[in-house]
Every structure is written in C-alpha cells, then in structure tokens.
CSV table of C-alpha atoms in Angstrom, one decimal:
chain,number,residue,atom,x,y,z
R,1,UNK,CA,-24.8,-12.9,21.5
R,2,UNK,CA,-24.3,-9.5,20.8
R,3,UNK,CA,-21.0,-7.8,21.6
R,4,UNK,CA,-19.9,-3.9,22.4
R,5,UNK,CA,-17.3,-3.0,20.6
R,6,UNK,CA,-14.2,-0.5,22.1
R,7,UNK,CA,-12.1,1.8,20.4
R,8,UNK,CA,-9.4,3.2,21.4
R,9,UNK,CA,-5.8,4.5,20.6
R,10,UNK,CA,-4.8,3.1,17.8
R,11,UNK,CA,-7.0,0.0,18.3
R,12,UNK,CA,-10.9,-1.4,18.0
R,13,UNK,CA,-12.1,-4.5,20.6
R,14,UNK,CA,-14.3,-6.5,18.3
R,15,UNK,CA,-15.8,-10.0,18.8
R,16,UNK,CA,-13.8,-12.8,17.5
R,17,UNK,CA,-14.7,-14.1,14.1
R,18,UNK,CA,-15.0,-17.5,12.4
R,19,UNK,CA,-11.9,-16.0,9.4
R,20,UNK,CA,-9.5,-14.7,13.3
R,21,UNK,CA,-8.0,-18.7,13.4
R,22,UNK,CA,-5.2,-18.1,11.1
R,23,UNK,CA,-3.9,-15.1,13.0
R,24,UNK,CA,-5.2,-16.8,16.1
R,25,UNK,CA,-3.0,-19.5,15.6
R,26,UNK,CA,0.0,-18.3,14.4
R,27,UNK,CA,-0.5,-16.0,17.9
R,28,UNK,CA,-1.2,-18.0,20.2
R,29,UNK,CA,1.8,-20.6,18.5
R,30,UNK,CA,3.9,-17.9,18.8
R,31,UNK,CA,7.9,-18.7,21.3
R,32,UNK,CA,6.7,-15.5,23.3
R,33,UNK,CA,3.1,-16.3,23.8
R,34,UNK,CA,4.2,-21.0,24.6
R,35,UNK,CA,6.4,-19.1,27.8
R,36,UNK,CA,3.8,-17.6,28.9
R,37,UNK,CA,0.7,-19.6,28.2
R,38,UNK,CA,1.9,-22.2,29.4
R,39,UNK,CA,-2.5,-23.8,30.0
R,40,UNK,CA,-2.2,-23.6,25.7
R,41,UNK,CA,-1.9,-26.6,23.3
R,42,UNK,CA,2.1,-27.4,21.7
R,43,UNK,CA,1.8,-26.2,18.5
R,44,UNK,CA,-1.3,-24.3,18.6
R,45,UNK,CA,-3.2,-25.6,15.7
R,46,UNK,CA,-5.7,-23.7,13.2
R,47,UNK,CA,-8.7,-26.3,15.0
R,48,UNK,CA,-7.2,-25.4,17.8
R,49,UNK,CA,-8.2,-21.8,17.4
R,50,UNK,CA,-11.3,-22.4,15.3
R,51,UNK,CA,-12.5,-24.7,19.1
R,52,UNK,CA,-11.3,-21.2,20.6
R,53,UNK,CA,-13.4,-19.3,18.4
R,54,UNK,CA,-16.5,-21.0,18.5
R,55,UNK,CA,-16.0,-22.5,22.2
R,56,UNK,CA,-13.4,-20.6,24.7
R,57,UNK,CA,-14.9,-17.3,24.2
R,58,UNK,CA,-18.7,-18.1,23.6
R,59,UNK,CA,-17.9,-19.9,27.2
R,60,UNK,CA,-16.0,-16.8,28.2
R,61,UNK,CA,-18.8,-14.5,28.2
R,62,UNK,CA,-21.6,-16.9,29.7
R,63,UNK,CA,-19.8,-17.3,33.1
R,64,UNK,CA,-19.9,-13.3,33.6
R,65,UNK,CA,-16.6,-12.9,31.3
R,66,UNK,CA,-15.4,-11.0,28.1
R,67,UNK,CA,-12.8,-11.8,25.5
R,68,UNK,CA,-13.0,-9.6,22.4
R,69,UNK,CA,-10.2,-9.3,19.0
R,70,UNK,CA,-7.9,-6.6,19.1
R,71,UNK,CA,-7.7,-5.5,15.5
R,72,UNK,CA,-7.2,-2.8,13.4
R,73,UNK,CA,-9.5,0.4,13.2
R,74,UNK,CA,-8.4,0.9,9.8
R,75,UNK,CA,-7.0,-2.8,8.3
R,76,UNK,CA,-9.4,-5.3,11.0
R,77,UNK,CA,-6.3,-7.2,10.3
R,78,UNK,CA,-6.4,-9.0,14.1
R,79,UNK,CA,-3.6,-8.0,16.2
R,80,UNK,CA,-3.7,-9.4,19.0
R,81,UNK,CA,-6.9,-10.7,22.2
R,82,UNK,CA,-7.9,-9.2,25.7
R,83,UNK,CA,-10.1,-9.6,28.4
R,84,UNK,CA,-11.2,-10.2,31.7
R,85,UNK,CA,-12.6,-13.9,33.7
R,86,UNK,CA,-12.2,-14.6,37.0
R,87,UNK,CA,-15.1,-12.8,37.9
R,88,UNK,CA,-16.2,-12.6,41.5
R,89,UNK,CA,-19.9,-10.5,41.5
R,90,UNK,CA,-19.3,-10.2,45.1
R,91,UNK,CA,-16.4,-8.3,45.0
R,92,UNK,CA,-16.8,-6.4,41.7
R,93,UNK,CA,-13.8,-7.5,40.5
R,94,UNK,CA,-12.0,-9.9,37.5
R,95,UNK,CA,-8.8,-10.6,35.9
R,96,UNK,CA,-7.9,-9.3,33.6
R,97,UNK,CA,-5.2,-10.9,30.4
R,98,UNK,CA,-4.3,-10.1,27.2
R,99,UNK,CA,-1.9,-11.1,23.9
R,100,UNK,CA,-0.2,-9.4,21.5
R,101,UNK,CA,0.8,-11.0,17.8
R,102,UNK,CA,4.6,-10.6,16.9
R,103,UNK,CA,3.4,-8.7,13.5
R,104,UNK,CA,2.1,-5.5,15.8
R,105,UNK,CA,4.4,-6.1,19.7
R,106,UNK,CA,6.4,-3.1,19.9
R,107,UNK,CA,3.9,-0.5,18.4
R,108,UNK,CA,1.5,0.4,22.4
R,109,UNK,CA,-0.7,-2.2,21.0
R,110,UNK,CA,-1.5,-3.9,24.5
R,111,UNK,CA,-1.0,-0.9,26.5
R,112,UNK,CA,-4.1,0.9,24.1
R,113,UNK,CA,-6.2,-2.3,24.5
R,114,UNK,CA,-5.7,-2.3,28.1
R,115,UNK,CA,-6.7,1.0,29.3
R,116,UNK,CA,-9.5,0.9,26.4
R,117,UNK,CA,-10.7,-2.5,27.8
R,118,UNK,CA,-10.5,-1.6,31.8
R,119,UNK,CA,-12.1,1.3,31.4
R,120,UNK,CA,-14.9,-0.4,29.8
R,121,UNK,CA,-15.1,-2.9,32.5
R,122,UNK,CA,-14.8,-0.3,35.1
R,123,UNK,CA,-17.3,2.0,34.3
R,124,UNK,CA,-19.4,-0.5,33.5
R,125,UNK,CA,-19.9,-3.1,37.1
R,126,UNK,CA,-16.5,-3.9,37.6
R,127,UNK,CA,-14.6,-1.8,40.5
R,128,UNK,CA,-11.0,-3.8,40.5
R,129,UNK,CA,-8.9,-5.3,37.9
R,130,UNK,CA,-6.3,-7.4,38.8
R,131,UNK,CA,-3.6,-8.6,36.0
R,132,UNK,CA,-0.8,-11.4,36.8
R,133,UNK,CA,2.6,-11.6,35.5
R,134,UNK,CA,4.9,-13.7,35.8
R,135,UNK,CA,8.8,-12.4,36.8
R,136,UNK,CA,10.1,-12.7,34.3
R,137,UNK,CA,7.7,-10.7,31.8
R,138,UNK,CA,8.8,-7.5,32.1
R,139,UNK,CA,7.0,-6.4,29.3
R,140,UNK,CA,3.6,-7.4,30.1
R,141,UNK,CA,5.0,-5.2,33.4
R,142,UNK,CA,5.5,-2.8,31.5
R,143,UNK,CA,2.3,-2.8,29.7
R,144,UNK,CA,0.3,-2.5,32.7
R,145,UNK,CA,2.3,0.6,34.6
R,146,UNK,CA,1.3,2.4,31.4
R,147,UNK,CA,-2.0,1.2,31.8
R,148,UNK,CA,-3.1,2.6,35.0
R,149,UNK,CA,-2.2,-0.2,37.4
R,150,UNK,CA,0.0,-0.6,40.4
R,151,UNK,CA,2.4,-3.2,41.1
R,152,UNK,CA,0.9,-4.5,44.3
R,153,UNK,CA,3.3,-7.4,45.5
R,154,UNK,CA,3.0,-10.8,44.3
R,155,UNK,CA,1.1,-13.6,45.1
R,156,UNK,CA,2.7,-17.1,46.4
R,157,UNK,CA,2.3,-19.7,44.3
R,158,UNK,CA,-0.6,-18.6,42.5
R,159,UNK,CA,-0.1,-21.0,39.0
R,160,UNK,CA,1.0,-24.5,38.4
R,161,UNK,CA,4.6,-23.8,37.1
R,162,UNK,CA,6.0,-23.7,33.8
R,163,UNK,CA,8.3,-27.2,34.9
R,164,UNK,CA,7.2,-28.6,37.8
R,165,UNK,CA,5.8,-27.3,41.2
R,166,UNK,CA,3.4,-23.3,41.2
R,167,UNK,CA,4.4,-20.8,40.2
R,168,UNK,CA,4.7,-17.1,42.3
R,169,UNK,CA,3.1,-14.1,39.9
R,170,UNK,CA,3.6,-10.1,40.2
R,171,UNK,CA,0.3,-8.8,41.0
R,172,UNK,CA,-0.5,-5.2,39.1
R,173,UNK,CA,-4.6,-4.1,40.0
R,174,UNK,CA,-6.2,-0.2,39.3
R,175,UNK,CA,-9.3,0.5,40.6
R,176,UNK,CA,-12.6,2.1,39.6
R,177,UNK,CA,-11.2,5.1,41.0
R,178,UNK,CA,-7.7,5.8,39.8
R,179,UNK,CA,-7.3,7.1,37.2
R,180,UNK,CA,-5.7,5.4,35.1
R,181,UNK,CA,-2.7,8.0,34.1
R,182,UNK,CA,0.5,5.3,33.5
R,183,UNK,CA,2.2,5.2,36.7
R,184,UNK,CA,5.2,7.1,37.8
R,185,UNK,CA,8.3,4.7,38.4
R,186,UNK,CA,10.8,5.2,41.3
R,187,UNK,CA,13.0,4.1,39.6
R,188,UNK,CA,13.2,5.2,35.8
R,189,UNK,CA,14.8,3.8,32.9
R,190,UNK,CA,18.2,4.6,31.8
R,191,UNK,CA,18.5,7.3,28.5
R,192,UNK,CA,20.1,5.4,25.6
R,193,UNK,CA,19.1,2.5,27.9
R,194,UNK,CA,22.8,2.5,29.7
R,195,UNK,CA,25.6,5.2,31.1
R,196,UNK,CA,29.3,5.3,30.7
R,197,UNK,CA,32.4,7.8,30.9
R,198,UNK,CA,33.6,6.2,27.8
R,199,UNK,CA,35.7,4.0,30.1
R,200,UNK,CA,33.4,1.8,32.1
R,201,UNK,CA,29.6,0.9,30.9
R,202,UNK,CA,27.1,0.8,33.4
R,203,UNK,CA,24.2,-1.8,31.8
R,204,UNK,CA,21.2,-3.1,33.3
R,205,UNK,CA,21.8,-6.8,34.4
R,206,UNK,CA,19.4,-9.7,32.3
R,207,UNK,CA,19.0,-13.5,31.2
R,208,UNK,CA,22.5,-13.7,29.8
R,209,UNK,CA,24.0,-12.7,32.2
R,210,UNK,CA,23.5,-15.7,34.7
R,211,UNK,CA,27.4,-17.5,33.8
R,212,UNK,CA,29.1,-14.4,34.6
R,213,UNK,CA,27.2,-13.3,37.8
R,214,UNK,CA,27.8,-16.8,39.2
R,215,UNK,CA,31.8,-16.5,38.1
R,216,UNK,CA,31.5,-12.9,39.3
R,217,UNK,CA,29.7,-14.3,43.0
R,218,UNK,CA,31.3,-17.0,43.2
R,219,UNK,CA,34.6,-15.8,44.1
R,220,UNK,CA,36.1,-16.4,47.6
R,221,UNK,CA,36.7,-12.5,48.4
R,222,UNK,CA,33.1,-11.2,47.4
R,223,UNK,CA,31.4,-14.5,49.0
R,224,UNK,CA,33.1,-12.9,52.2
R,225,UNK,CA,31.8,-10.2,51.9
R,226,UNK,CA,28.3,-11.3,50.6
R,227,UNK,CA,25.2,-10.6,52.9
R,228,UNK,CA,25.3,-13.5,54.2
R,229,UNK,CA,28.4,-14.3,54.1
R,230,UNK,CA,27.7,-18.2,51.5
R,231,UNK,CA,28.5,-18.4,48.2
R,232,UNK,CA,23.9,-17.8,46.0
R,233,UNK,CA,22.7,-21.3,44.4
R,234,UNK,CA,22.5,-21.2,40.3
R,235,UNK,CA,18.6,-20.3,41.6
R,236,UNK,CA,19.5,-17.4,43.1
R,237,UNK,CA,21.3,-16.8,39.9
R,238,UNK,CA,19.2,-17.6,37.6
R,239,UNK,CA,16.3,-15.1,39.7
R,240,UNK,CA,19.0,-12.3,39.7
R,241,UNK,CA,18.9,-12.8,36.0
R,242,UNK,CA,15.4,-13.2,34.7
R,243,UNK,CA,14.1,-10.9,37.5
R,244,UNK,CA,16.2,-8.0,37.7
R,245,UNK,CA,13.9,-5.8,35.8
R,246,UNK,CA,11.0,-6.8,37.6
R,247,UNK,CA,12.8,-5.4,40.7
R,248,UNK,CA,13.9,-2.4,38.5
R,249,UNK,CA,10.2,-1.3,37.1
R,250,UNK,CA,9.2,-2.2,40.9
R,251,UNK,CA,11.8,0.2,41.9
R,252,UNK,CA,12.7,-1.6,45.2
R,253,UNK,CA,16.7,-2.3,43.2
R,254,UNK,CA,18.6,-1.9,40.2
R,255,UNK,CA,21.0,-4.8,39.1
R,256,UNK,CA,23.7,-3.0,36.5
R,257,UNK,CA,27.0,-4.9,35.1
R,258,UNK,CA,30.0,-3.2,35.3
R,259,UNK,CA,32.2,-3.5,31.1
R,260,UNK,CA,34.9,-2.4,30.3
R,261,UNK,CA,34.0,1.0,27.6
R,262,UNK,CA,36.8,-0.5,25.8
R,263,UNK,CA,36.2,-4.1,24.9
R,264,UNK,CA,32.5,-4.9,26.1
R,265,UNK,CA,33.8,-7.1,28.6
R,266,UNK,CA,31.7,-7.5,32.2
R,267,UNK,CA,34.3,-6.4,34.8
R,268,UNK,CA,31.7,-6.5,37.6
R,269,UNK,CA,28.5,-5.4,39.3
R,270,UNK,CA,27.3,-3.0,40.8
R,271,UNK,CA,23.7,-2.3,42.1
R,272,UNK,CA,20.8,0.3,44.1
R,273,UNK,CA,18.6,-0.4,46.7
R,274,UNK,CA,16.2,1.3,46.7
R,275,UNK,CA,14.3,0.2,50.4
R,276,UNK,CA,13.1,3.4,51.9
R,277,UNK,CA,11.4,5.6,49.6
R,278,UNK,CA,9.4,7.3,52.4
R,279,UNK,CA,13.3,8.8,53.3
R,280,UNK,CA,14.6,8.9,50.1
R,281,UNK,CA,17.5,6.7,51.2
R,282,UNK,CA,19.1,4.5,49.1
R,283,UNK,CA,22.2,2.1,49.5
R,284,UNK,CA,25.0,0.8,46.6
R,285,UNK,CA,26.3,-2.6,46.2
R,286,UNK,CA,29.7,-3.6,43.9
R,287,UNK,CA,31.5,-6.1,43.2
R,288,UNK,CA,34.9,-6.5,40.8
R,289,UNK,CA,36.1,-10.0,38.9
R,290,UNK,CA,39.7,-10.1,40.3
R,291,UNK,CA,41.7,-9.4,36.0
R,292,UNK,CA,39.8,-6.3,36.3
R,293,UNK,CA,40.6,-4.6,39.7
R,294,UNK,CA,43.5,-1.6,40.2
R,295,UNK,CA,42.3,-0.2,37.4
R,296,UNK,CA,39.1,2.3,39.0
R,297,UNK,CA,36.8,0.4,37.1
R,298,UNK,CA,33.9,0.9,40.6
R,299,UNK,CA,34.8,4.3,41.5
R,300,UNK,CA,33.5,5.8,37.9
R,301,UNK,CA,31.0,2.9,38.3
R,302,UNK,CA,29.9,4.2,41.6
R,303,UNK,CA,30.1,8.2,40.5
R,304,UNK,CA,28.4,7.0,37.0
R,305,UNK,CA,25.2,5.2,39.4
R,306,UNK,CA,25.3,8.2,41.9
R,307,UNK,CA,24.9,11.5,39.5
R,308,UNK,CA,21.6,9.6,37.9
R,309,UNK,CA,20.5,8.5,40.6
R,310,UNK,CA,21.1,11.8,42.2
R,311,UNK,CA,19.2,13.8,39.3
R,312,UNK,CA,16.7,11.2,37.7
R,313,UNK,CA,14.9,9.8,41.0
R,314,UNK,CA,14.4,11.9,44.8
R,315,UNK,CA,16.9,9.6,46.3
R,316,UNK,CA,18.3,12.1,48.7
R,317,UNK,CA,20.8,10.3,50.6
R,318,UNK,CA,23.0,7.3,49.6
R,319,UNK,CA,24.9,5.1,51.3
R,320,UNK,CA,27.1,2.6,51.2
R,321,UNK,CA,29.1,0.2,53.7
R,322,UNK,CA,32.6,-1.7,54.4
R,323,UNK,CA,33.6,-4.0,56.3
R,324,UNK,CA,36.5,-2.8,58.8
R,325,UNK,CA,38.6,-4.6,57.0
R,326,UNK,CA,37.5,-3.9,53.3
R,327,UNK,CA,40.2,-1.3,52.7
R,328,UNK,CA,40.2,-1.6,49.2
R,329,UNK,CA,36.2,-1.0,49.4
R,330,UNK,CA,36.1,2.2,51.8
R,331,UNK,CA,38.9,3.4,49.1
R,332,UNK,CA,36.2,3.0,46.3
R,333,UNK,CA,34.2,5.3,47.8
R,334,UNK,CA,36.4,7.7,49.1
R,335,UNK,CA,36.8,8.1,45.2
R,336,UNK,CA,33.7,8.4,44.8
R,337,UNK,CA,32.3,11.1,46.6
R,338,UNK,CA,31.1,8.7,50.1
R,339,UNK,CA,32.2,10.8,53.3
R,340,UNK,CA,32.7,7.8,56.3
R,341,UNK,CA,29.5,8.6,58.2
R,342,UNK,CA,28.9,5.8,61.7
R,343,UNK,CA,30.8,2.7,63.0
R,344,UNK,CA,28.0,0.6,63.2
R,345,UNK,CA,28.8,-2.2,66.1
R,346,UNK,CA,28.1,-5.9,65.4
R,347,UNK,CA,25.6,-4.5,61.9
R,348,UNK,CA,25.7,-7.6,59.5
R,349,UNK,CA,25.7,-11.3,59.7
R,350,UNK,CA,28.4,-13.0,59.7
R,351,UNK,CA,29.5,-16.9,59.1
R,352,UNK,CA,28.3,-19.2,61.9
R,353,UNK,CA,26.1,-17.7,63.7
R,354,UNK,CA,28.4,-14.5,63.9
R,355,UNK,CA,28.2,-10.7,63.3
R,356,UNK,CA,30.8,-8.2,62.3
R,357,UNK,CA,30.9,-4.8,62.5
R,358,UNK,CA,29.9,-1.9,59.7
R,359,UNK,CA,31.4,1.4,57.8
R,360,UNK,CA,29.3,2.8,57.1
R,361,UNK,CA,29.6,5.6,53.9
R,362,UNK,CA,27.1,8.5,52.5
R,363,UNK,CA,26.7,10.3,49.7
R,364,UNK,CA,24.5,14.0,49.2
R,365,UNK,CA,23.8,15.7,45.8
R,366,UNK,CA,25.3,18.7,47.2
R,367,UNK,CA,29.0,16.8,48.2
R,368,UNK,CA,28.7,15.8,43.7
R,369,UNK,CA,28.3,20.1,43.4
R,370,UNK,CA,30.5,21.1,45.6
R,371,UNK,CA,33.7,18.8,45.4
R,372,UNK,CA,33.5,17.4,42.2
R,373,UNK,CA,34.6,14.0,40.0
R,374,UNK,CA,37.8,12.4,42.3
R,375,UNK,CA,39.0,9.6,39.6
R,376,UNK,CA,42.8,9.7,39.5
R,377,UNK,CA,44.0,6.8,40.9
C-alpha cells in the first residue's frame, strides 16, 4: 500500500511505521487523549500500538478512509496522528479526527495537520468533512476554527457516554468550496485573558468554578430573580462551567467570574448573551455573593464588559433587564451608564406558572463616549 505524503506548515503527514509504536503508545496513554478517546484501551500499551499500526491503519485505508502519522518535517519525529473514516461515497463526505502527543502540543501542530489533510482530501474526491468534538474539549474546537471549519450545530447522542448513556457532540464542517481560512468569531478572547480596572477583575468561567457557581446561584434572592426562578441542578452547574468556553467560541455567550482584584477571590458572575447577532443586540446579566455587595463591583463589571463589547465585537445595542421590585439591580445599570427604555408586561416566567414584568435598560456605544463612567458609590 503506497500512501501519499502530504506536506503542511511545520508538519508532514506520512505513513505510520513500526518504529512509531513507542511514541504512539505514549500519545494514546496520555490523560488528555484517554479523556477524549474513551474507546481506546486503558492503559494503552506498546502492544496496542503495534496492533493499531499493523491492523487499524491498514483496515481504515481498505475501507476508503485514511490514517496518517503527523511528523516533524526536519527530524521525522512522530508528533501525532490524523485521518478520516466513516466515508459515505454517495455523499462524498467523511469524518475527520486527530490526536497530538503531549510533547508537541501548543505549537499549532493540530491546526497545521488538519489544514493539510483537509485540503488534500477535499481536492481528491471528498466534498464535505465533519469534525465532532466533545462540549468540554475547547482546544479541539479552536483547532477546527483555525483550520477553516464552521461550527454547524450539535448532534444529539452522537457517541456513547464516557460514564453512562450517550453524549451530544459539537459538529464542525468544512466544504470543498470553503476557503480554509480561519473562521471569524463573534466573541474574541479577552486581551491577556482578563479585564480589570484594578478593583475588580473579570475572567472566563471554567471547570474549576463549580463550587463557587453553585453557592452563588443557590442564594435565595438570586434564585428568585432567575429565569425560570428555580435553583440550577448540579448537572446544570457542571455543564455551565465545563461548557462555558464552547459557548464563547460559538459566539452565543460569554460567562465571566467577577473577582476582587486585590485578593483574587470570586465575588460574583456576569454574562454576555449574544442571541441576536442579526440585529447586533446582546444582553448582560449578573449576580453577586452577599459578602461582596455594596462595594460597587457589579457596576464596575458591567462597565468593563460593556467597553470590551463595543470595542471588540460588532454588538451595537447592549440590553439588560431587572424586575420592577429589584431596585438594587436597576441602580447598578443606571450607574453603569444604561438608560431605562421600556416596561415589558408579563415578559418573564415566574414561580408556579405566573408571569413577571421586566424593566428593560439599554446601552449604546455613544452613551459611554458622551457620558463616561459613573463609578462614584
């Protein structure tokens, strides 16, 4: 079997060889690989690697797919692997997947390999490639976007669950007609990974925040002003923390933790919800722990987030809502520069099947320019 060699930026795709077994075993036995490749044996031994090269690679090519070694073009060192399978000839489509050894990560290896393989496959008979990632695998989602893959949606129950049941998978696709250029994002990363004014710091919500978020969102007054007004389940808390980066990459929402800049202690959260990009309107919402109230933290957080939104995204209108009786939240929005715009009757679901009114506020970029910050008090 002769396998075409594919050259990419800083990588070369070549056939697997018997002497790749040691590195292949180390790559598949790595904790990150084990986490996102649950079908692989645990532990993954050199014997498993030898069978993979002798049997799995050959079988994949025989079935119309491909499995390539990702190698360093100068040293020929094995850096990872990439390929496609689940080929549907009638539709000219296939599913692509890859892995990179821990010794080669954070070097752009995966993106370069995916670009090279995709360009080759889409110019040799295939017209559509799919890449499926777990919700809690934002690194793979970043690779997909960098390689010109568009987030298409979520495939429900696409794979057996890593613990039980089945798992949804996020689907990215690239067509032969796509340019292959990195896909623009509606919500870019924060500069330096955070926003701060020296008093508060905003950073992305992440997997390590489950206990904090459970405490914050379990406060009775926070529950009462939530939509719907019920405390989130532990599963929802887990998903919100572990899936936060995926939502950010999708451009639908940005969840941030408000920290006391002096101590680094989490004090609250603030979120940006970009549900209406066609009209360029987004919404913010926030909550604070009791111990940090009365210190102006949510006002500062709202202003920091607003400044970033208008400077770095195409959002033209930023809205926020508060229940008529929630005077404290309305005061926060007023100090942050928002203007009261409407009283929406029975807009939100309330407790026991009731409906609640909503006071809506709006902020435009020119409001910040003409009025400036109001952080006194």
